[in-house]
Amino acid sequence: MLNILIPVDGSDNALRAVDYAIKLAAGGKPLTVRLLNVQQPMLYPSLVEGLINTQSMQAMLQEQGEAAIAVAADKLTEAHVPFSQKIVFGKPATVIREQANRADCHRVIMGTRGSGTLQRFVFGSVAYSVASSAGVPVTLIK
């Protein structure tokens, strides 16, 4: 059985990756999907210190992760594709690579924003970083 990791952030790009996995399953490939949402910790927590406590911030990020996963989970449920879901805190590219290895995934399927070379150079790209350094094959969906 093919074990696929799909990072989801609630975007249409991520949902296209889910659609791709559903097509694989519909084509007769036995697979299971691991939905992963990565919530980044605040870069400057001292800016909101006193305005919101750490527990409230964690709860808010957890809710955002659940909302990001919800539509993807609904699509997989409707298509009868088995899946699990997980929300992790950290740097997205690093967490995605770690989770793919930790969960013995055979492949990562993820959406891209379709940004060009200059944008990737200036802003970086989670998809590009994962694709260039993952220990498993990565399928990027535009």
CSV table of C-alpha atoms in Angstrom, one decimal:
chain,number,residue,atom,x,y,z
A,1,MET,CA,0.0,0.0,0.0
A,2,LEU,CA,1.3,3.4,-1.0
A,3,ASN,CA,1.7,5.7,2.0
A,4,ILE,CA,1.4,9.4,0.8
A,5,LEU,CA,2.1,12.6,2.8
A,6,ILE,CA,0.1,15.6,1.7
A,7,PRO,CA,0.9,18.9,3.4
A,8,VAL,CA,-2.2,21.1,3.5
A,9,ASP,CA,-2.6,24.7,4.4
A,10,GLY,CA,-6.2,25.3,3.3
A,11,SER,CA,-5.2,26.7,-0.1
A,12,ASP,CA,-6.5,25.7,-3.5
A,13,ASN,CA,-3.0,24.6,-4.3
A,14,ALA,CA,-3.0,22.1,-1.5
A,15,LEU,CA,-6.4,20.8,-2.4
A,16,ARG,CA,-5.2,20.1,-6.0
A,17,ALA,CA,-2.6,17.8,-4.4
A,18,VAL,CA,-5.5,16.0,-2.6
A,19,ASP,CA,-7.4,15.7,-5.8
A,20,TYR,CA,-4.3,14.2,-7.4
A,21,ALA,CA,-4.1,11.5,-4.7
A,22,ILE,CA,-7.8,10.8,-5.1
A,23,LYS,CA,-7.2,10.2,-8.8
A,24,LEU,CA,-4.4,7.8,-8.0
A,25,ALA,CA,-6.8,5.9,-5.7
A,26,ALA,CA,-9.6,5.9,-8.3
A,27,GLY,CA,-7.1,4.4,-10.7
A,28,GLY,CA,-6.8,1.3,-8.6
A,29,LYS,CA,-3.7,2.3,-6.5
A,30,PRO,CA,-4.1,1.1,-3.0
A,31,LEU,CA,-3.0,4.0,-0.8
A,32,THR,CA,-3.4,5.8,2.4
A,33,VAL,CA,-3.0,9.5,2.9
A,34,ARG,CA,-1.4,11.4,5.8
A,35,LEU,CA,-2.7,15.0,5.9
A,36,LEU,CA,-0.2,17.3,7.5
A,37,ASN,CA,-0.7,20.9,8.5
A,38,VAL,CA,2.3,22.8,9.8
A,39,GLN,CA,1.7,25.9,12.0
A,40,GLN,CA,4.7,28.2,12.2
A,41,PRO,CA,5.5,29.6,15.6
A,42,MET,CA,5.5,33.4,15.7
A,43,LEU,CA,8.8,35.0,14.6
A,44,TYR,CA,8.6,37.7,17.2
A,45,PRO,CA,6.5,36.4,20.2
A,46,SER,CA,7.6,39.4,22.3
A,47,LEU,CA,5.5,41.6,20.1
A,48,VAL,CA,2.3,40.1,21.3
A,49,GLU,CA,3.5,39.3,24.8
A,50,GLY,CA,0.9,40.7,27.2
A,51,LEU,CA,-1.8,40.8,24.6
A,52,ILE,CA,-2.3,37.0,24.3
A,53,ASN,CA,-0.9,34.2,26.4
A,54,THR,CA,1.0,31.2,25.0
A,55,GLN,CA,-1.9,28.9,25.7
A,56,SER,CA,-4.3,31.0,23.7
A,57,MET,CA,-1.9,31.3,20.9
A,58,GLN,CA,-1.4,27.5,20.7
A,59,ALA,CA,-5.2,27.1,20.7
A,60,MET,CA,-5.6,29.6,17.9
A,61,LEU,CA,-2.9,27.9,15.8
A,62,GLN,CA,-4.5,24.5,16.5
A,63,GLU,CA,-7.9,25.9,15.3
A,64,GLN,CA,-6.2,27.3,12.1
A,65,GLY,CA,-4.6,23.9,11.5
A,66,GLU,CA,-7.9,22.1,11.9
A,67,ALA,CA,-9.7,24.5,9.5
A,68,ALA,CA,-6.9,24.0,6.9
A,69,ILE,CA,-7.3,20.2,7.1
A,70,ALA,CA,-11.1,20.1,7.1
A,71,VAL,CA,-11.8,20.5,3.4
A,72,ALA,CA,-9.1,18.1,2.4
A,73,ALA,CA,-10.4,15.5,5.0
A,74,ASP,CA,-13.9,16.0,3.6
A,75,LYS,CA,-12.7,15.3,0.0
A,76,LEU,CA,-10.9,12.1,1.1
A,77,THR,CA,-13.8,10.9,3.1
A,78,GLU,CA,-16.2,11.4,0.2
A,79,ALA,CA,-13.8,9.6,-2.1
A,80,HIS,CA,-13.4,6.7,0.4
A,81,VAL,CA,-9.6,7.2,0.6
A,82,PRO,CA,-8.2,6.2,4.0
A,83,PHE,CA,-6.3,9.0,5.7
A,84,SER,CA,-5.0,10.3,9.0
A,85,GLN,CA,-4.3,13.9,10.0
A,86,LYS,CA,-1.8,15.7,12.0
A,87,ILE,CA,-1.0,19.3,13.0
A,88,VAL,CA,2.6,20.0,13.9
A,89,PHE,CA,4.3,23.2,15.0
A,90,GLY,CA,7.6,24.3,13.3
A,91,LYS,CA,9.3,25.4,10.1
A,92,PRO,CA,7.2,23.9,7.2
A,93,ALA,CA,9.9,22.4,5.0
A,94,THR,CA,11.8,20.9,7.9
A,95,VAL,CA,8.6,19.4,9.5
A,96,ILE,CA,7.4,18.0,6.2
A,97,ARG,CA,10.7,16.2,5.6
A,98,GLU,CA,10.8,14.9,9.1
A,99,GLN,CA,7.2,13.7,9.1
A,100,ALA,CA,7.7,12.0,5.7
A,101,ASN,CA,10.6,10.0,7.2
A,102,ARG,CA,9.0,9.4,10.5
A,103,ALA,CA,5.8,8.1,9.0
A,104,ASP,CA,7.6,5.9,6.4
A,105,CYS,CA,5.9,7.7,3.6
A,106,HIS,CA,6.6,6.5,0.0
A,107,ARG,CA,5.9,9.9,-1.5
A,108,VAL,CA,5.1,13.5,-0.8
A,109,ILE,CA,2.5,15.2,-2.9
A,110,MET,CA,2.2,18.9,-2.5
A,111,GLY,CA,0.8,21.9,-4.3
A,112,THR,CA,2.8,24.8,-5.4
A,113,ARG,CA,2.0,28.5,-5.9
A,114,GLY,CA,3.6,28.3,-9.3
A,115,SER,CA,6.1,31.1,-8.4
A,116,GLY,CA,8.9,31.7,-10.8
A,117,THR,CA,12.6,31.4,-10.3
A,118,LEU,CA,13.1,35.0,-9.1
A,119,GLN,CA,10.3,34.7,-6.5
A,120,ARG,CA,11.8,31.4,-5.2
A,121,PHE,CA,15.2,33.1,-4.9
A,122,VAL,CA,13.9,36.1,-3.1
A,123,PHE,CA,11.1,34.6,-0.9
A,124,GLY,CA,12.1,30.9,-0.8
A,125,SER,CA,9.6,28.1,-1.4
A,126,VAL,CA,8.5,25.3,0.9
A,127,ALA,CA,7.8,23.1,-2.1
A,128,TYR,CA,11.1,23.7,-3.7
A,129,SER,CA,13.0,23.1,-0.4
A,130,VAL,CA,11.1,19.8,0.2
A,131,ALA,CA,11.6,18.6,-3.4
A,132,SER,CA,15.3,19.3,-3.3
A,133,SER,CA,16.0,17.7,0.0
A,134,ALA,CA,13.4,15.0,0.8
A,135,GLY,CA,14.5,11.4,1.2
A,136,VAL,CA,11.4,10.3,-0.8
A,137,PRO,CA,10.0,11.2,-4.2
A,138,VAL,CA,8.1,14.5,-4.2
A,139,THR,CA,5.3,15.2,-6.7
A,140,LEU,CA,4.6,18.9,-7.1
A,141,ILE,CA,1.1,19.9,-8.3
A,142,LYS,CA,0.6,23.3,-10.0
